[in-house]
Amino acid sequence: MTIRPLVILPDTRLKLVSEPVGPVTAEIRGIVADMFETMYDAPGVGLAAIQIGVAKRIVTIDTSKDENAREPRVFLDPEVVWSSEEKRVYDEGCLSIPEYYGEVERPDRVRVKFRDLDGKEREIEADGLLATCIQHEIDHLNGVLFIDHLSKLKRDRVVKKFAKAAKRDAA
Ligand code: K1U
Ligand code: ZN
């Protein structure tokens, strides 16, 4: 298992639409293991494969509060099949946009269809942080960032700030 470098804004790979996973091979299992290693190290509660530069529809999540009672979840090819009318606002962060937070409104509960690491089709109903996180991660699979849900003014400001930092780091 390897901690992989995170893809950071304004890297254009974050705008890619990721590809379906296909068969669950040893390579896919290796990517998932590296995603958990990277997510726990960051630390984060979720990660989409594109955040380590892999454009496949793979998501890892662990919203447990206790480091000694981990609840790792893997979602392959996840799809929201139902969402509640009720909304919830959460001050979201993103490992690809470090130290920036913004309030995003999303459905409070969602039903998500996905495959597990045995390739078995499953469905869960999520609420609370898990619902927010899975929607944030599915957005990543479609090249959408949480800042795309903010006003143009806020989005432009943060993109400009990270573009400037990237330019400075490259010099
Ligand atoms: O996808 C990502 O960039 C990971 C992101 C997931 C997320 C967080 C909050 C709302 C929606 C989605 C993060 O994990 S940011 C870091 C974070 O929230 C956190 C880190 C340590 C402890 C608790 C939370
Ligand atoms: Zn993110």
PDB file of C-alpha atoms and ligand atoms in Angstrom:
ATOM      1  CA  MET A   1       0.000   0.000   0.000  1.00  0.00           C
ATOM      2  CA  THR A   2       1.281   3.442  -0.954  1.00  0.00           C
ATOM      3  CA  ILE A   3       0.377   6.980  -0.003  1.00  0.00           C
ATOM      4  CA  ARG A   4      -0.055   8.644  -3.399  1.00  0.00           C
ATOM      5  CA  PRO A   5       0.358  12.368  -4.127  1.00  0.00           C
ATOM      6  CA  LEU A   6      -2.949  14.250  -4.205  1.00  0.00           C
ATOM      7  CA  VAL A   7      -4.054  16.060  -7.355  1.00  0.00           C
ATOM      8  CA  ILE A   8      -4.497  19.719  -6.368  1.00  0.00           C
ATOM      9  CA  LEU A   9      -6.458  22.599  -7.950  1.00  0.00           C
ATOM     10  CA  PRO A  10      -5.945  23.948 -10.685  1.00  0.00           C
ATOM     11  CA  ASP A  11      -4.837  20.554 -12.098  1.00  0.00           C
ATOM     12  CA  THR A  12      -7.128  19.975 -15.113  1.00  0.00           C
ATOM     13  CA  ARG A  13      -7.436  16.238 -14.312  1.00  0.00           C
ATOM     14  CA  LEU A  14      -9.990  17.287 -11.693  1.00  0.00           C
ATOM     15  CA  LYS A  15     -12.329  18.235 -14.571  1.00  0.00           C
ATOM     16  CA  LEU A  16     -12.222  14.760 -16.181  1.00  0.00           C
ATOM     17  CA  VAL A  17     -15.257  12.468 -16.265  1.00  0.00           C
ATOM     18  CA  SER A  18     -13.958   9.154 -14.856  1.00  0.00           C
ATOM     19  CA  GLU A  19     -14.452   5.823 -16.666  1.00  0.00           C
ATOM     20  CA  PRO A  20     -16.502   2.836 -15.409  1.00  0.00           C
ATOM     21  CA  VAL A  21     -14.393   0.393 -13.364  1.00  0.00           C
ATOM     22  CA  GLY A  22     -14.990  -2.821 -15.350  1.00  0.00           C
ATOM     23  CA  PRO A  23     -13.930  -6.163 -13.772  1.00  0.00           C
ATOM     24  CA  VAL A  24     -12.593  -6.021 -10.204  1.00  0.00           C
ATOM     25  CA  THR A  25      -8.981  -7.038 -10.841  1.00  0.00           C
ATOM     26  CA  ALA A  26      -5.906  -7.078  -8.598  1.00  0.00           C
ATOM     27  CA  GLU A  27      -5.024  -3.675 -10.098  1.00  0.00           C
ATOM     28  CA  ILE A  28      -8.380  -2.228  -8.924  1.00  0.00           C
ATOM     29  CA  ARG A  29      -7.869  -3.709  -5.436  1.00  0.00           C
ATOM     30  CA  GLY A  30      -4.402  -2.124  -5.350  1.00  0.00           C
ATOM     31  CA  ILE A  31      -5.809   1.295  -6.305  1.00  0.00           C
ATOM     32  CA  VAL A  32      -8.449   0.974  -3.539  1.00  0.00           C
ATOM     33  CA  ALA A  33      -5.760   0.044  -0.953  1.00  0.00           C
ATOM     34  CA  ASP A  34      -3.687   3.079  -1.995  1.00  0.00           C
ATOM     35  CA  MET A  35      -6.785   5.311  -1.810  1.00  0.00           C
ATOM     36  CA  PHE A  36      -7.452   4.284   1.810  1.00  0.00           C
ATOM     37  CA  GLU A  37      -3.799   4.773   2.712  1.00  0.00           C
ATOM     38  CA  THR A  38      -3.840   8.250   1.105  1.00  0.00           C
ATOM     39  CA  MET A  39      -7.245   9.216   2.592  1.00  0.00           C
ATOM     40  CA  TYR A  40      -6.352   8.193   6.171  1.00  0.00           C
ATOM     41  CA  ASP A  41      -2.964   9.913   5.905  1.00  0.00           C
ATOM     42  CA  ALA A  42      -4.417  13.239   4.640  1.00  0.00           C
ATOM     43  CA  PRO A  43      -6.639  12.934   6.758  1.00  0.00           C
ATOM     44  CA  GLY A  44      -9.972  12.898   4.954  1.00  0.00           C
ATOM     45  CA  VAL A  45     -13.365  11.241   5.212  1.00  0.00           C
ATOM     46  CA  GLY A  46     -13.617  10.475   1.498  1.00  0.00           C
ATOM     47  CA  LEU A  47     -11.600  10.208  -1.691  1.00  0.00           C
ATOM     48  CA  ALA A  48     -12.326   9.767  -5.406  1.00  0.00           C
ATOM     49  CA  ALA A  49      -9.738   7.941  -7.535  1.00  0.00           C
ATOM     50  CA  ILE A  50      -9.156  10.999  -9.754  1.00  0.00           C
ATOM     51  CA  GLN A  51      -7.744  12.745  -6.664  1.00  0.00           C
ATOM     52  CA  ILE A  52      -4.757  10.382  -6.942  1.00  0.00           C
ATOM     53  CA  GLY A  53      -4.742  10.745 -10.752  1.00  0.00           C
ATOM     54  CA  VAL A  54      -6.731   7.598 -11.625  1.00  0.00           C
ATOM     55  CA  ALA A  55      -9.739   8.410 -13.853  1.00  0.00           C
ATOM     56  CA  LYS A  56     -11.864   5.438 -12.740  1.00  0.00           C
ATOM     57  CA  ARG A  57     -15.228   5.559 -10.944  1.00  0.00           C
ATOM     58  CA  ILE A  58     -13.900   4.471  -7.537  1.00  0.00           C
ATOM     59  CA  VAL A  59     -14.760   6.123  -4.206  1.00  0.00           C
ATOM     60  CA  THR A  60     -13.512   5.370  -0.677  1.00  0.00           C
ATOM     61  CA  ILE A  61     -15.257   6.761   2.415  1.00  0.00           C
ATOM     62  CA  ASP A  62     -14.849   6.469   6.179  1.00  0.00           C
ATOM     63  CA  THR A  63     -16.992   8.876   8.206  1.00  0.00           C
ATOM     64  CA  SER A  64     -16.348   7.166  11.558  1.00  0.00           C
ATOM     65  CA  LYS A  65     -15.100   9.537  14.235  1.00  0.00           C
ATOM     66  CA  ASP A  66     -12.927   7.000  16.064  1.00  0.00           C
ATOM     67  CA  GLU A  67      -9.557   6.142  14.532  1.00  0.00           C
ATOM     68  CA  ASN A  68      -9.633   2.862  16.472  1.00  0.00           C
ATOM     69  CA  ALA A  69     -13.030   1.833  15.082  1.00  0.00           C
ATOM     70  CA  ARG A  70     -12.674   2.414  11.362  1.00  0.00           C
ATOM     71  CA  GLU A  71     -15.580   1.847   8.965  1.00  0.00           C
ATOM     72  CA  PRO A  72     -13.969   1.746   5.499  1.00  0.00           C
ATOM     73  CA  ARG A  73     -16.466   1.755   2.613  1.00  0.00           C
ATOM     74  CA  VAL A  74     -15.740   1.234  -1.090  1.00  0.00           C
ATOM     75  CA  PHE A  75     -18.109   2.289  -3.855  1.00  0.00           C
ATOM     76  CA  LEU A  76     -17.421   1.158  -7.444  1.00  0.00           C
ATOM     77  CA  ASP A  77     -19.467   2.879 -10.181  1.00  0.00           C
ATOM     78  CA  PRO A  78     -21.747   4.607  -7.615  1.00  0.00           C
ATOM     79  CA  GLU A  79     -24.978   6.222  -8.832  1.00  0.00           C
ATOM     80  CA  VAL A  80     -27.586   8.225  -6.927  1.00  0.00           C
ATOM     81  CA  VAL A  81     -30.921   6.504  -7.675  1.00  0.00           C
ATOM     82  CA  TRP A  82     -33.057   8.596  -5.297  1.00  0.00           C
ATOM     83  CA  SER A  83     -32.609  11.810  -3.346  1.00  0.00           C
ATOM     84  CA  SER A  84     -34.796  13.468  -0.718  1.00  0.00           C
ATOM     85  CA  GLU A  85     -36.619  16.746  -1.264  1.00  0.00           C
ATOM     86  CA  GLU A  86     -35.227  17.938   2.078  1.00  0.00           C
ATOM     87  CA  LYS A  87     -31.849  19.624   1.829  1.00  0.00           C
ATOM     88  CA  ARG A  88     -28.914  19.937   4.211  1.00  0.00           C
ATOM     89  CA  VAL A  89     -26.168  22.565   4.240  1.00  0.00           C
ATOM     90  CA  TYR A  90     -22.640  21.467   5.168  1.00  0.00           C
ATOM     91  CA  ASP A  91     -19.403  23.428   5.341  1.00  0.00           C
ATOM     92  CA  GLU A  92     -17.468  21.196   2.904  1.00  0.00           C
ATOM     93  CA  GLY A  93     -13.761  20.775   2.431  1.00  0.00           C
ATOM     94  CA  CYS A  94     -11.816  18.984  -0.300  1.00  0.00           C
ATOM     95  CA  LEU A  95      -8.399  17.329  -0.205  1.00  0.00           C
ATOM     96  CA  SER A  96      -7.772  18.768  -3.687  1.00  0.00           C
ATOM     97  CA  ILE A  97      -8.476  22.313  -2.436  1.00  0.00           C
ATOM     98  CA  PRO A  98      -6.572  22.311   0.883  1.00  0.00           C
ATOM     99  CA  GLU A  99      -7.637  24.623   3.698  1.00  0.00           C
ATOM    100  CA  TYR A 100     -10.618  26.077   1.844  1.00  0.00           C
ATOM    101  CA  TYR A 101     -14.201  25.496   3.046  1.00  0.00           C
ATOM    102  CA  GLY A 102     -17.591  26.545   1.747  1.00  0.00           C
ATOM    103  CA  GLU A 103     -21.244  25.897   2.505  1.00  0.00           C
ATOM    104  CA  VAL A 104     -22.951  23.601  -0.010  1.00  0.00           C
ATOM    105  CA  GLU A 105     -26.627  22.641  -0.046  1.00  0.00           C
ATOM    106  CA  ARG A 106     -27.381  19.074  -1.145  1.00  0.00           C
ATOM    107  CA  PRO A 107     -30.201  16.532  -0.633  1.00  0.00           C
ATOM    108  CA  ASP A 108     -30.308  15.420   3.011  1.00  0.00           C
ATOM    109  CA  ARG A 109     -30.718  11.708   2.147  1.00  0.00           C
ATOM    110  CA  VAL A 110     -29.775   9.691  -0.919  1.00  0.00           C
ATOM    111  CA  ARG A 111     -30.102   6.117  -2.119  1.00  0.00           C
ATOM    112  CA  VAL A 112     -26.961   4.984  -3.930  1.00  0.00           C
ATOM    113  CA  LYS A 113     -26.459   1.952  -6.178  1.00  0.00           C
ATOM    114  CA  PHE A 114     -22.877   0.675  -6.506  1.00  0.00           C
ATOM    115  CA  ARG A 115     -20.709  -2.447  -6.778  1.00  0.00           C
ATOM    116  CA  ASP A 116     -18.558  -3.720  -3.931  1.00  0.00           C
ATOM    117  CA  LEU A 117     -15.047  -5.208  -4.154  1.00  0.00           C
ATOM    118  CA  ASP A 118     -16.570  -8.642  -4.918  1.00  0.00           C
ATOM    119  CA  GLY A 119     -18.259  -7.056  -7.935  1.00  0.00           C
ATOM    120  CA  LYS A 120     -21.657  -7.525  -6.226  1.00  0.00           C
ATOM    121  CA  GLU A 121     -24.414  -4.943  -6.886  1.00  0.00           C
ATOM    122  CA  ARG A 122     -25.529  -3.205  -3.697  1.00  0.00           C
ATOM    123  CA  GLU A 123     -27.686  -0.284  -2.616  1.00  0.00           C
ATOM    124  CA  ILE A 124     -27.546   1.870   0.535  1.00  0.00           C
ATOM    125  CA  GLU A 125     -29.585   4.735   1.898  1.00  0.00           C
ATOM    126  CA  ALA A 126     -27.337   7.397   3.389  1.00  0.00           C
ATOM    127  CA  ASP A 127     -28.006  10.420   5.571  1.00  0.00           C
ATOM    128  CA  GLY A 128     -25.929  12.966   7.509  1.00  0.00           C
ATOM    129  CA  LEU A 129     -22.220  13.262   6.693  1.00  0.00           C
ATOM    130  CA  LEU A 130     -22.227  10.012   4.673  1.00  0.00           C
ATOM    131  CA  ALA A 131     -24.915  11.436   2.336  1.00  0.00           C
ATOM    132  CA  THR A 132     -22.982  14.703   1.920  1.00  0.00           C
ATOM    133  CA  CYS A 133     -19.690  12.894   1.382  1.00  0.00           C
ATOM    134  CA  ILE A 134     -20.950  10.366  -1.193  1.00  0.00           C
ATOM    135  CA  GLN A 135     -22.532  13.191  -3.220  1.00  0.00           C
ATOM    136  CA  HIS A 136     -19.270  15.189  -3.047  1.00  0.00           C
ATOM    137  CA  GLU A 137     -17.314  12.113  -4.245  1.00  0.00           C
ATOM    138  CA  ILE A 138     -19.752  11.270  -7.079  1.00  0.00           C
ATOM    139  CA  ASP A 139     -19.354  14.891  -8.211  1.00  0.00           C
ATOM    140  CA  HIS A 140     -15.572  14.234  -8.424  1.00  0.00           C
ATOM    141  CA  LEU A 141     -16.268  11.246 -10.729  1.00  0.00           C
ATOM    142  CA  ASN A 142     -18.091  13.680 -13.033  1.00  0.00           C
ATOM    143  CA  GLY A 143     -15.396  16.382 -12.945  1.00  0.00           C
ATOM    144  CA  VAL A 144     -17.388  18.587 -10.565  1.00  0.00           C
ATOM    145  CA  LEU A 145     -15.850  20.224  -7.466  1.00  0.00           C
ATOM    146  CA  PHE A 146     -17.698  21.587  -4.427  1.00  0.00           C
ATOM    147  CA  ILE A 147     -16.604  25.096  -5.440  1.00  0.00           C
ATOM    148  CA  ASP A 148     -18.739  24.635  -8.596  1.00  0.00           C
ATOM    149  CA  HIS A 149     -21.740  24.832  -6.227  1.00  0.00           C
ATOM    150  CA  LEU A 150     -20.620  28.228  -4.851  1.00  0.00           C
ATOM    151  CA  SER A 151     -21.132  31.666  -6.386  1.00  0.00           C
ATOM    152  CA  LYS A 152     -18.973  32.542  -9.413  1.00  0.00           C
ATOM    153  CA  LEU A 153     -17.309  35.247  -7.342  1.00  0.00           C
ATOM    154  CA  LYS A 154     -16.200  32.804  -4.607  1.00  0.00           C
ATOM    155  CA  ARG A 155     -15.180  30.131  -7.161  1.00  0.00           C
ATOM    156  CA  ASP A 156     -13.128  32.565  -9.273  1.00  0.00           C
ATOM    157  CA  ARG A 157     -11.386  33.852  -6.136  1.00  0.00           C
ATOM    158  CA  VAL A 158     -10.299  30.407  -4.948  1.00  0.00           C
ATOM    159  CA  VAL A 159      -9.238  29.225  -8.429  1.00  0.00           C
ATOM    160  CA  LYS A 160      -7.137  32.375  -8.833  1.00  0.00           C
ATOM    161  CA  LYS A 161      -5.511  31.851  -5.414  1.00  0.00           C
ATOM    162  CA  PHE A 162      -4.565  28.221  -6.190  1.00  0.00           C
ATOM    163  CA  ALA A 163      -3.373  29.099  -9.736  1.00  0.00           C
ATOM    164  CA  LYS A 164      -1.079  31.741  -8.234  1.00  0.00           C
ATOM    165  CA  ALA A 165       0.276  29.256  -5.659  1.00  0.00           C
ATOM    166  CA  ALA A 166       0.930  26.631  -8.375  1.00  0.00           C
ATOM    167  CA  LYS A 167       2.817  29.209 -10.472  1.00  0.00           C
ATOM    168  CA  ARG A 168       4.881  30.210  -7.441  1.00  0.00           C
ATOM    169  CA  ASP A 169       5.680  26.565  -6.591  1.00  0.00           C
ATOM    170  CA  ALA A 170       6.753  25.863 -10.214  1.00  0.00           C
ATOM    171  CA  ALA A 171       9.183  28.833 -10.262  1.00  0.00           C
TER     172      ALA A 171
HETATM  173  O1  K1U B   1     -13.189  14.310  -1.551  1.00  0.00           O
HETATM  174  C1  K1U B   1     -12.473  14.905  -0.782  1.00  0.00           C
HETATM  175  O2  K1U B   1     -11.808  15.848  -1.167  1.00  0.00           O
HETATM  176  C2  K1U B   1     -12.419  14.510   0.675  1.00  0.00           C
HETATM  177  C3  K1U B   1     -13.264  15.398   1.564  1.00  0.00           C
HETATM  178  C4  K1U B   1     -14.645  14.789   1.690  1.00  0.00           C
HETATM  179  C5  K1U B   1     -15.723  15.666   2.237  1.00  0.00           C
HETATM  180  C6  K1U B   1     -15.604  16.335   3.416  1.00  0.00           C
HETATM  181  C7  K1U B   1     -16.628  17.113   3.896  1.00  0.00           C
HETATM  182  C8  K1U B   1     -17.782  17.206   3.211  1.00  0.00           C
HETATM  183  C9  K1U B   1     -17.902  16.561   2.026  1.00  0.00           C
HETATM  184  C10 K1U B   1     -16.876  15.776   1.547  1.00  0.00           C
HETATM  185  C11 K1U B   1     -12.588  15.488   2.926  1.00  0.00           C
HETATM  186  O3  K1U B   1     -12.429  14.517   3.577  1.00  0.00           O
HETATM  187  S1  K1U B   1     -12.079  17.042   3.448  1.00  0.00           S
HETATM  188  C12 K1U B   1     -11.408  16.738   5.076  1.00  0.00           C
HETATM  189  C13 K1U B   1     -12.443  16.521   6.112  1.00  0.00           C
HETATM  190  O4  K1U B   1     -13.594  16.837   5.909  1.00  0.00           O
HETATM  191  C14 K1U B   1     -12.077  15.926   7.413  1.00  0.00           C
HETATM  192  C15 K1U B   1     -10.796  15.637   7.733  1.00  0.00           C
HETATM  193  C16 K1U B   1     -10.479  15.064   8.966  1.00  0.00           C
HETATM  194  C17 K1U B   1     -11.456  14.805   9.876  1.00  0.00           C
HETATM  195  C18 K1U B   1     -12.759  15.104   9.576  1.00  0.00           C
HETATM  196  C19 K1U B   1     -13.076  15.662   8.344  1.00  0.00           C
HETATM  197 ZN    ZN B   2     -13.155  16.654  -2.802  1.00  0.00          ZN
END
